[in-house]
mmCIF file of C-alpha atoms in Angstrom:
data_model
loop_
_atom_site.group_PDB
_atom_site.id
_atom_site.type_symbol
_atom_site.label_atom_id
_atom_site.label_comp_id
_atom_site.label_asym_id
_atom_site.label_seq_id
_atom_site.Cartn_x
_atom_site.Cartn_y
_atom_site.Cartn_z
ATOM 1 C CA UNK A 1 -12.422 -22.800 -11.551
ATOM 2 C CA UNK A 2 -11.513 -26.178 -13.120
ATOM 3 C CA UNK A 3 -11.866 -24.675 -16.603
ATOM 4 C CA UNK A 4 -9.071 -22.203 -16.060
ATOM 5 C CA UNK A 5 -5.775 -23.091 -17.629
ATOM 6 C CA UNK A 6 -2.870 -23.541 -15.214
ATOM 7 C CA UNK A 7 -0.796 -21.111 -17.254
ATOM 8 C CA UNK A 8 -3.508 -18.453 -17.618
ATOM 9 C CA UNK A 9 -1.664 -15.217 -16.788
ATOM 10 C CA UNK A 10 -4.476 -13.518 -14.838
ATOM 11 C CA UNK A 11 -4.999 -16.692 -12.801
ATOM 12 C CA UNK A 12 -1.288 -16.889 -12.001
ATOM 13 C CA UNK A 13 -1.199 -13.197 -11.039
ATOM 14 C CA UNK A 14 -4.161 -13.714 -8.702
ATOM 15 C CA UNK A 15 -2.373 -16.648 -7.083
ATOM 16 C CA UNK A 16 0.783 -14.529 -6.688
ATOM 17 C CA UNK A 17 -1.305 -11.765 -5.119
ATOM 18 C CA UNK A 18 -2.697 -14.139 -2.494
ATOM 19 C CA UNK A 19 0.807 -15.434 -1.760
ATOM 20 C CA UNK A 20 1.916 -11.837 -1.181
ATOM 21 C CA UNK A 21 -0.929 -11.366 1.286
ATOM 22 C CA UNK A 22 -0.097 -14.630 3.058
ATOM 23 C CA UNK A 23 3.399 -13.355 3.738
ATOM 24 C CA UNK A 24 2.657 -9.638 4.031
ATOM 25 C CA UNK A 25 3.725 -9.792 7.676
ATOM 26 C CA UNK A 26 7.262 -10.693 6.524
ATOM 27 C CA UNK A 27 7.850 -7.103 5.395
ATOM 28 C CA UNK A 28 6.884 -5.558 8.716
ATOM 29 C CA UNK A 29 8.803 -8.187 10.690
ATOM 30 C CA UNK A 30 11.946 -7.623 8.617
ATOM 31 C CA UNK A 31 11.661 -3.861 9.086
ATOM 32 C CA UNK A 32 11.053 -4.349 12.810
ATOM 33 C CA UNK A 33 14.262 -6.395 12.925
ATOM 34 C CA UNK A 34 16.158 -3.584 11.203
ATOM 35 C CA UNK A 35 14.742 -1.035 13.653
ATOM 36 C CA UNK A 36 15.636 -3.183 16.664
ATOM 37 C CA UNK A 37 19.190 -3.643 15.338
ATOM 38 C CA UNK A 38 19.423 0.091 14.494
ATOM 39 C CA UNK A 39 20.656 -0.689 11.003
ATOM 40 C CA UNK A 40 19.524 2.657 9.580
ATOM 41 C CA UNK A 41 21.337 4.451 12.419
ATOM 42 C CA UNK A 42 24.515 2.431 11.800
ATOM 43 C CA UNK A 43 24.579 3.361 8.104
ATOM 44 C CA UNK A 44 23.672 6.980 8.887
ATOM 45 C CA UNK A 45 26.516 7.266 11.414
ATOM 46 C CA UNK A 46 29.063 6.437 8.700
ATOM 47 C CA UNK A 47 27.714 9.088 6.352
ATOM 48 C CA UNK A 48 28.191 6.859 3.289
ATOM 49 C CA UNK A 49 26.978 3.416 2.167
ATOM 50 C CA UNK A 50 28.789 0.618 4.009
ATOM 51 C CA UNK A 51 29.326 -3.113 3.687
ATOM 52 C CA UNK A 52 27.440 -5.861 5.452
ATOM 53 C CA UNK A 53 30.563 -6.577 7.512
ATOM 54 C CA UNK A 54 30.662 -2.988 8.691
ATOM 55 C CA UNK A 55 26.972 -3.117 9.640
ATOM 56 C CA UNK A 56 27.477 -6.401 11.503
ATOM 57 C CA UNK A 57 30.487 -5.051 13.399
ATOM 58 C CA UNK A 58 28.319 -2.247 14.840
ATOM 59 C CA UNK A 59 25.448 -4.478 15.999
ATOM 60 C CA UNK A 60 25.284 -4.944 19.748
ATOM 61 C CA UNK A 61 26.300 -8.605 19.685
ATOM 62 C CA UNK A 62 29.618 -10.447 20.078
ATOM 63 C CA UNK A 63 28.881 -12.709 17.098
ATOM 64 C CA UNK A 64 26.113 -11.469 14.780
ATOM 65 C CA UNK A 65 24.914 -13.997 12.192
ATOM 66 C CA UNK A 66 25.852 -12.224 8.977
ATOM 67 C CA UNK A 67 24.240 -14.797 6.634
ATOM 68 C CA UNK A 68 20.892 -14.165 8.347
ATOM 69 C CA UNK A 69 21.465 -10.412 8.219
ATOM 70 C CA UNK A 70 22.319 -10.650 4.516
ATOM 71 C CA UNK A 71 19.016 -12.340 3.702
ATOM 72 C CA UNK A 72 17.046 -9.769 5.705
ATOM 73 C CA UNK A 73 18.830 -6.928 3.927
ATOM 74 C CA UNK A 74 18.127 -8.551 0.549
ATOM 75 C CA UNK A 75 14.381 -8.333 1.212
ATOM 76 C CA UNK A 76 14.605 -4.781 2.545
ATOM 77 C CA UNK A 77 16.546 -3.664 -0.514
ATOM 78 C CA UNK A 78 13.799 -5.104 -2.713
ATOM 79 C CA UNK A 79 11.249 -3.219 -0.611
ATOM 80 C CA UNK A 80 13.313 -0.038 -1.132
ATOM 81 C CA UNK A 81 14.022 0.420 2.564
ATOM 82 C CA UNK A 82 17.760 0.290 1.812
ATOM 83 C CA UNK A 83 19.857 0.497 -1.362
ATOM 84 C CA UNK A 84 22.758 -1.565 -2.634
ATOM 85 C CA UNK A 85 25.543 -0.157 -4.767
ATOM 86 C CA UNK A 86 28.099 -2.001 -6.841
ATOM 87 C CA UNK A 87 30.426 -4.195 -4.803
ATOM 88 C CA UNK A 88 33.343 -2.383 -3.236
ATOM 89 C CA UNK A 89 36.984 -3.176 -3.866
ATOM 90 C CA UNK A 90 36.789 -6.006 -1.340
ATOM 91 C CA UNK A 91 33.902 -7.548 -3.221
ATOM 92 C CA UNK A 92 31.103 -6.696 -0.784
ATOM 93 C CA UNK A 93 27.946 -4.811 -1.678
ATOM 94 C CA UNK A 94 27.476 -1.399 -0.109
ATOM 95 C CA UNK A 95 24.210 -0.644 1.674
ATOM 96 C CA UNK A 96 22.793 2.857 1.851
ATOM 97 C CA UNK A 97 19.742 4.690 3.166
ATOM 98 C CA UNK A 98 16.610 5.592 1.235
ATOM 99 C CA UNK A 99 13.992 8.225 2.034
ATOM 100 C CA UNK A 100 11.997 5.458 3.755
ATOM 101 C CA UNK A 101 14.807 4.261 6.025
ATOM 102 C CA UNK A 102 15.491 7.832 7.145
ATOM 103 C CA UNK A 103 12.080 7.678 8.847
ATOM 104 C CA UNK A 104 13.427 4.713 10.868
ATOM 105 C CA UNK A 105 16.353 6.539 12.484
ATOM 106 C CA UNK A 106 16.002 6.390 16.260
ATOM 107 C CA UNK A 107 17.601 9.725 17.057
ATOM 108 C CA UNK A 108 16.012 11.759 14.281
ATOM 109 C CA UNK A 109 13.495 14.511 14.974
ATOM 110 C CA UNK A 110 11.289 12.863 12.337
ATOM 111 C CA UNK A 111 11.426 9.216 13.426
ATOM 112 C CA UNK A 112 8.651 6.640 13.151
ATOM 113 C CA UNK A 113 10.821 3.938 14.729
ATOM 114 C CA UNK A 114 9.006 4.031 18.122
ATOM 115 C CA UNK A 115 5.604 3.651 16.444
ATOM 116 C CA UNK A 116 6.931 0.778 14.343
ATOM 117 C CA UNK A 117 8.150 -1.065 17.433
ATOM 118 C CA UNK A 118 4.884 -0.449 19.274
ATOM 119 C CA UNK A 119 2.527 -1.514 16.490
ATOM 120 C CA UNK A 120 4.514 -4.662 15.702
ATOM 121 C CA UNK A 121 5.052 -5.913 19.245
ATOM 122 C CA UNK A 122 3.246 -9.201 20.065
ATOM 123 C CA UNK A 123 1.115 -7.401 22.668
ATOM 124 C CA UNK A 124 -0.122 -5.032 19.942
ATOM 125 C CA UNK A 125 -0.556 -7.636 17.213
ATOM 126 C CA UNK A 126 -2.450 -10.151 19.393
ATOM 127 C CA UNK A 127 -5.811 -8.305 19.048
ATOM 128 C CA UNK A 128 -5.571 -8.512 15.246
ATOM 129 C CA UNK A 129 -6.084 -12.268 15.546
ATOM 130 C CA UNK A 130 -9.488 -11.539 17.113
ATOM 131 C CA UNK A 131 -11.072 -9.593 14.228
ATOM 132 C CA UNK A 132 -13.210 -12.533 13.107
ATOM 133 C CA UNK A 133 -14.424 -12.959 16.715
ATOM 134 C CA UNK A 134 -15.482 -9.306 16.687
ATOM 135 C CA UNK A 135 -17.529 -9.920 13.542
ATOM 136 C CA UNK A 136 -19.136 -13.058 14.975
ATOM 137 C CA UNK A 137 -19.639 -11.950 18.575
ATOM 138 C CA UNK A 138 -19.297 -8.177 18.685
ATOM 139 C CA UNK A 139 -17.155 -6.649 21.405
ATOM 140 C CA UNK A 140 -13.635 -5.320 21.227
ATOM 141 C CA UNK A 141 -10.575 -7.096 19.886
ATOM 142 C CA UNK A 142 -8.110 -5.774 22.460
ATOM 143 C CA UNK A 143 -10.332 -6.936 25.321
ATOM 144 C CA UNK A 144 -10.679 -10.359 23.722
ATOM 145 C CA UNK A 145 -6.902 -10.699 23.460
ATOM 146 C CA UNK A 146 -5.934 -9.240 26.835
ATOM 147 C CA UNK A 147 -9.100 -9.314 29.020
ATOM 148 C CA UNK A 148 -9.042 -5.500 29.386
ATOM 149 C CA UNK A 149 -8.938 -2.408 27.211
ATOM 150 C CA UNK A 150 -5.717 -0.856 25.959
ATOM 151 C CA UNK A 151 -5.570 1.842 28.657
ATOM 152 C CA UNK A 152 -6.007 -0.598 31.533
ATOM 153 C CA UNK A 153 -3.419 -2.897 29.952
ATOM 154 C CA UNK A 154 -0.988 0.025 29.741
ATOM 155 C CA UNK A 155 -1.630 0.962 33.366
ATOM 156 C CA UNK A 156 -0.699 -2.567 34.467
ATOM 157 C CA UNK A 157 2.222 -3.066 32.075
ATOM 158 C CA UNK A 158 4.986 -0.418 32.298
ATOM 159 C CA UNK A 159 6.851 -1.697 29.230
ATOM 160 C CA UNK A 160 3.729 -1.582 27.059
ATOM 161 C CA UNK A 161 2.908 1.854 28.439
ATOM 162 C CA UNK A 162 6.413 3.051 27.562
ATOM 163 C CA UNK A 163 6.121 1.761 23.982
ATOM 164 C CA UNK A 164 2.632 3.253 23.604
ATOM 165 C CA UNK A 165 3.726 6.671 24.855
ATOM 166 C CA UNK A 166 6.872 6.673 22.709
ATOM 167 C CA UNK A 167 4.866 5.702 19.644
ATOM 168 C CA UNK A 168 2.295 8.417 20.240
ATOM 169 C CA UNK A 169 4.963 11.025 20.965
ATOM 170 C CA UNK A 170 6.886 10.452 17.733
ATOM 171 C CA UNK A 171 3.765 10.671 15.576
ATOM 172 C CA UNK A 172 2.524 13.712 17.484
ATOM 173 C CA UNK A 173 5.603 15.759 16.613
ATOM 174 C CA UNK A 174 5.334 14.839 12.926
ATOM 175 C CA UNK A 175 1.613 15.651 12.746
ATOM 176 C CA UNK A 176 2.082 18.880 14.711
ATOM 177 C CA UNK A 177 4.545 20.144 12.131
ATOM 178 C CA UNK A 178 2.027 19.281 9.408
ATOM 179 C CA UNK A 179 -0.681 21.237 11.247
ATOM 180 C CA UNK A 180 1.495 24.318 11.694
ATOM 181 C CA UNK A 181 2.594 24.187 8.050
ATOM 182 C CA UNK A 182 -0.782 23.375 6.498
ATOM 183 C CA UNK A 183 -3.022 25.529 8.684
ATOM 184 C CA UNK A 184 -0.728 28.478 9.311
ATOM 185 C CA UNK A 185 -2.922 31.233 7.878
ATOM 186 C CA UNK A 186 -5.812 30.354 10.205
ATOM 187 C CA UNK A 187 -3.842 30.625 13.462
ATOM 188 C CA UNK A 188 -3.218 34.332 12.887
ATOM 189 C CA UNK A 189 -6.884 35.207 13.561
ATOM 190 C CA UNK A 190 -7.213 33.307 16.859
ATOM 191 C CA UNK A 191 -6.958 35.026 20.197
ATOM 192 C CA UNK A 192 -7.309 31.851 22.264
ATOM 193 C CA UNK A 193 -7.108 28.115 21.631
ATOM 194 C CA UNK A 194 -7.930 25.008 23.670
ATOM 195 C CA UNK A 195 -6.200 21.731 22.863
ATOM 196 C CA UNK A 196 -8.832 19.178 23.828
ATOM 197 C CA UNK A 197 -7.257 15.947 25.045
ATOM 198 C CA UNK A 198 -3.879 17.597 24.576
ATOM 199 C CA UNK A 199 -1.943 15.224 26.827
ATOM 200 C CA UNK A 200 1.070 16.944 28.319
ATOM 201 C CA UNK A 201 0.749 19.963 26.006
ATOM 202 C CA UNK A 202 3.566 19.376 23.512
ATOM 203 C CA UNK A 203 1.484 20.183 20.421
ATOM 204 C CA UNK A 204 0.077 23.390 21.882
ATOM 205 C CA UNK A 205 3.550 24.478 22.967
ATOM 206 C CA UNK A 206 4.777 24.136 19.366
ATOM 207 C CA UNK A 207 1.796 26.101 18.036
ATOM 208 C CA UNK A 208 2.391 28.920 20.522
ATOM 209 C CA UNK A 209 6.055 29.086 19.559
ATOM 210 C CA UNK A 210 4.967 29.972 16.034
ATOM 211 C CA UNK A 211 1.990 32.112 17.128
ATOM 212 C CA UNK A 212 2.879 33.686 20.490
ATOM 213 C CA UNK A 213 -0.187 35.939 20.464
ATOM 214 C CA UNK A 214 -2.482 32.944 21.167
ATOM 215 C CA UNK A 215 -3.719 32.382 24.713
ATOM 216 C CA UNK A 216 -3.339 28.603 24.971
ATOM 217 C CA UNK A 217 -5.072 26.118 27.267
ATOM 218 C CA UNK A 218 -4.037 22.475 27.335
ATOM 219 C CA UNK A 219 -7.066 20.505 28.562
ATOM 220 C CA UNK A 220 -6.982 16.855 29.594
ATOM 221 C CA UNK A 221 -7.825 14.586 32.514
ATOM 222 C CA UNK A 222 -6.425 15.823 35.852
ATOM 223 C CA UNK A 223 -3.942 12.961 36.247
ATOM 224 C CA UNK A 224 -2.621 13.634 32.723
ATOM 225 C CA UNK A 225 -2.008 17.367 33.091
ATOM 226 C CA UNK A 226 -0.544 16.754 36.550
ATOM 227 C CA UNK A 227 2.509 15.306 34.803
ATOM 228 C CA UNK A 228 2.687 18.015 32.130
ATOM 229 C CA UNK A 229 5.868 20.119 32.049
ATOM 230 C CA UNK A 230 5.568 23.892 32.161
ATOM 231 C CA UNK A 231 5.511 25.623 28.779
ATOM 232 C CA UNK A 232 5.681 29.346 28.113
ATOM 233 C CA UNK A 233 2.208 30.785 27.403
ATOM 234 C CA UNK A 234 0.428 27.420 27.929
ATOM 235 C CA UNK A 235 -2.005 26.911 30.813
ATOM 236 C CA UNK A 236 -2.683 23.311 31.847
ATOM 237 C CA UNK A 237 -6.272 22.661 32.937
ATOM 238 C CA UNK A 238 -7.623 19.349 34.202
ATOM 239 C CA UNK A 239 -11.186 18.229 33.609
ATOM 240 C CA UNK A 240 -13.570 15.937 31.739
ATOM 241 C CA UNK A 241 -14.500 16.759 28.140
ATOM 242 C CA UNK A 242 -17.828 14.984 28.647
ATOM 243 C CA UNK A 243 -18.699 17.503 31.356
ATOM 244 C CA UNK A 244 -17.339 20.967 30.531
ATOM 245 C CA UNK A 245 -14.651 22.442 28.267
ATOM 246 C CA UNK A 246 -12.806 25.757 28.839
ATOM 247 C CA UNK A 247 -13.947 28.648 26.661
ATOM 248 C CA UNK A 248 -11.834 29.864 23.743
ATOM 249 C CA UNK A 249 -12.067 31.243 20.222
ATOM 250 C CA UNK A 250 -11.270 27.817 18.836
ATOM 251 C CA UNK A 251 -10.811 24.216 19.998
ATOM 252 C CA UNK A 252 -8.362 21.827 18.411
ATOM 253 C CA UNK A 253 -8.459 18.050 18.936
ATOM 254 C CA UNK A 254 -5.899 15.756 17.394
ATOM 255 C CA UNK A 255 -6.807 12.081 17.077
ATOM 256 C CA UNK A 256 -9.514 12.391 19.759
ATOM 257 C CA UNK A 257 -12.740 11.788 17.833
ATOM 258 C CA UNK A 258 -11.527 8.520 16.302
ATOM 259 C CA UNK A 259 -11.329 6.979 19.783
ATOM 260 C CA UNK A 260 -15.075 7.315 20.361
ATOM 261 C CA UNK A 261 -18.382 6.063 19.008
ATOM 262 C CA UNK A 262 -20.699 8.494 17.207
ATOM 263 C CA UNK A 263 -22.949 9.165 20.191
ATOM 264 C CA UNK A 264 -19.938 9.950 22.385
ATOM 265 C CA UNK A 265 -18.472 12.226 19.714
ATOM 266 C CA UNK A 266 -21.754 14.141 19.587
ATOM 267 C CA UNK A 267 -21.600 14.724 23.359
ATOM 268 C CA UNK A 268 -18.047 16.031 23.100
ATOM 269 C CA UNK A 269 -18.847 18.244 20.123
ATOM 270 C CA UNK A 270 -21.912 19.747 21.820
ATOM 271 C CA UNK A 271 -19.698 20.690 24.764
ATOM 272 C CA UNK A 272 -17.265 22.236 22.286
ATOM 273 C CA UNK A 273 -20.083 24.316 20.809
ATOM 274 C CA UNK A 274 -20.934 25.703 24.265
ATOM 275 C CA UNK A 275 -17.287 26.666 24.779
ATOM 276 C CA UNK A 276 -16.755 28.772 21.623
ATOM 277 C CA UNK A 277 -18.348 32.031 20.392
ATOM 278 C CA UNK A 278 -21.530 31.329 18.449
ATOM 279 C CA UNK A 279 -20.736 33.630 15.549
ATOM 280 C CA UNK A 280 -16.954 33.478 15.262
ATOM 281 C CA UNK A 281 -15.934 30.245 16.977
ATOM 282 C CA UNK A 282 -14.762 27.055 15.329
ATOM 283 C CA UNK A 283 -13.419 23.609 16.046
ATOM 284 C CA UNK A 284 -10.374 22.071 14.402
ATOM 285 C CA UNK A 285 -10.530 18.273 14.221
ATOM 286 C CA UNK A 286 -7.284 16.578 13.191
ATOM 287 C CA UNK A 287 -8.253 13.109 11.983
ATOM 288 C CA UNK A 288 -8.574 10.939 8.903
ATOM 289 C CA UNK A 289 -11.200 11.554 6.253
ATOM 290 C CA UNK A 290 -11.477 8.108 4.720
ATOM 291 C CA UNK A 291 -11.809 7.516 0.987
ATOM 292 C CA UNK A 292 -12.269 3.836 0.227
ATOM 293 C CA UNK A 293 -11.305 4.331 -3.417
ATOM 294 C CA UNK A 294 -9.001 7.315 -2.924
ATOM 295 C CA UNK A 295 -5.535 7.513 -4.430
ATOM 296 C CA UNK A 296 -3.978 10.217 -2.257
ATOM 297 C CA UNK A 297 -0.632 9.412 -0.678
ATOM 298 C CA UNK A 298 -2.115 8.495 2.743
ATOM 299 C CA UNK A 299 -5.442 6.912 1.707
ATOM 300 C CA UNK A 300 -4.170 3.346 2.183
ATOM 301 C CA UNK A 301 -2.807 4.263 5.600
ATOM 302 C CA UNK A 302 -6.212 5.667 6.558
ATOM 303 C CA UNK A 303 -7.932 2.364 5.860
ATOM 304 C CA UNK A 304 -5.215 0.534 7.800
ATOM 305 C CA UNK A 305 -5.722 2.943 10.710
ATOM 306 C CA UNK A 306 -9.420 2.114 10.677
ATOM 307 C CA UNK A 307 -8.527 -1.566 11.082
ATOM 308 C CA UNK A 308 -6.215 -0.543 13.929
ATOM 309 C CA UNK A 309 -9.176 1.131 15.639
ATOM 310 C CA UNK A 310 -11.031 -2.190 15.509
ATOM 311 C CA UNK A 311 -7.973 -3.936 16.935
ATOM 312 C CA UNK A 312 -7.017 -1.430 19.636
ATOM 313 C CA UNK A 313 -9.930 0.844 20.536
ATOM 314 C CA UNK A 314 -13.201 0.310 22.352
ATOM 315 C CA UNK A 315 -15.583 1.335 19.612
ATOM 316 C CA UNK A 316 -13.579 4.029 17.866
ATOM 317 C CA UNK A 317 -13.278 4.365 14.102
ATOM 318 C CA UNK A 318 -11.967 6.487 11.266
ATOM 319 C CA UNK A 319 -14.698 8.285 9.319
ATOM 320 C CA UNK A 320 -15.624 9.192 5.771
ATOM 321 C CA UNK A 321 -16.707 12.731 4.896
ATOM 322 C CA UNK A 322 -20.434 11.801 5.003
ATOM 323 C CA UNK A 323 -19.885 10.253 8.443
ATOM 324 C CA UNK A 324 -18.196 13.432 9.659
ATOM 325 C CA UNK A 325 -21.061 15.492 8.203
ATOM 326 C CA UNK A 326 -23.583 13.405 10.140
ATOM 327 C CA UNK A 327 -22.034 13.782 13.603
ATOM 328 C CA UNK A 328 -21.166 17.446 13.024
ATOM 329 C CA UNK A 329 -24.707 18.335 12.009
ATOM 330 C CA UNK A 330 -26.140 16.412 14.984
ATOM 331 C CA UNK A 331 -23.808 18.415 17.237
ATOM 332 C CA UNK A 332 -24.793 21.824 15.855
ATOM 333 C CA UNK A 333 -22.018 22.336 13.313
ATOM 334 C CA UNK A 334 -23.836 22.611 9.964
ATOM 335 C CA UNK A 335 -20.862 24.034 8.081
ATOM 336 C CA UNK A 336 -17.437 22.441 7.702
ATOM 337 C CA UNK A 337 -14.562 22.023 5.286
ATOM 338 C CA UNK A 338 -11.774 19.492 4.893
ATOM 339 C CA UNK A 339 -8.247 20.873 4.665
ATOM 340 C CA UNK A 340 -5.355 18.743 3.446
ATOM 341 C CA UNK A 341 -2.130 19.156 5.409
ATOM 342 C CA UNK A 342 1.331 17.607 4.831
ATOM 343 C CA UNK A 343 0.730 14.833 7.346
ATOM 344 C CA UNK A 344 -1.120 11.559 7.827
ATOM 345 C CA UNK A 345 -4.503 13.051 8.901
ATOM 346 C CA UNK A 346 -6.470 15.983 7.528
ATOM 347 C CA UNK A 347 -8.113 18.916 9.279
ATOM 348 C CA UNK A 348 -11.904 19.082 9.535
ATOM 349 C CA UNK A 349 -12.698 22.703 10.336
ATOM 350 C CA UNK A 350 -16.291 23.162 11.547
ATOM 351 C CA UNK A 351 -18.424 26.176 12.445
ATOM 352 C CA UNK A 352 -21.616 26.571 14.528
ATOM 353 C CA UNK A 353 -23.057 29.039 12.008
#
C-alpha cells in the first residue's frame, strides 16, 4: 500500500468509491425528505417545472428553510430524481419531475412512496445495524434490534403496522400489473386458482377482473381473511398453509417463499402438490431469481432484497435458480421454468410432472 503513488488514478478512484459507500445513506435520506415534504406532488400539481420559492410556498410549514431545501434539491438533481432548467425571468432555477420522481408521487396509482417511507424509517433501519451480530452469533437481525420479530412488532405498534401495510400494498399493485401483463397467456387455460397467502385478496381480484372465467380462492390465515373486503368472483378461505391448501388447477404465491427457510418451503410446496391435479396442475411462484453477476434491470434490487430478508425476516431469503431447483425437486416439482415479467420479481412456474 505504501508503494502506491498518492496521485495514482486507480487508487484515487478506489478511495472515491469508498467515500461514496460511506455516504450512500445520504441519497436515501434526501429522497425520504422529498417524499415526506411531497415535493414531487407539489411540482406535479403545477403541471410545469417550478421555482424553489414556489415549492417552498406549498410545503406544510409557516417558514420553510429554503437554503436547506436548495441544497437537498441540488443533490437530488444530481441523482436525477428531479431536473433543473435554465433560470426563469426572475433568476430562479426551475425544478421538474423525472421518470424516477414520478414513482414518488403519493396519490399516483404507481407510487413507491409508502415503501420508501417504510424501509427508511428508523424502526426499519435499526436491524441493519445488527448484520455483523448475525454473522457472529446467528439469530435474526430484527429480533436483535427490537426483541421480537417483525410481525409481533407490528402487532404492538400501530404506526409501524400502518407503514408496513401501506408499503406492501403499493408494491403489490405494481407487481400484480406485471403478473397480469407478463403471464397473460397462461391464465386463459386455468379453470381455478388459489392465491396462497393472498392477504385481503387484492391481487386475485385484479386477476379475475381480467380473466372472469377463473374460479378464485383467496387463502390466508383466518384473522387475515376476516378483514378482507368482498370481491366479485373471489372466495375468501381461512386456514394454515402448513396444514392443508384448497384444491385448484393452479396455485399462485407472491413473495411467500422468500419469507421461509428451505425446509419450511418444502412443507408448503408439498401441500401445494397435494392440492393440484397431478397431470395438469402447476404452481406459480412470484419471487426473485437472484443472479449475483447479472446485469438485468432489477438484479441489483434483488441482491438488496436479499439483505433486507436478513434484516427483517426470521430466516427467509431470496434464491438463485439452483436454489429454487433444489427445493422444487425435494417437493416433487422436477420441472420448472423462469418467466421474466415487467416487475421487480420473476415468475417460477413449476409442474409435478
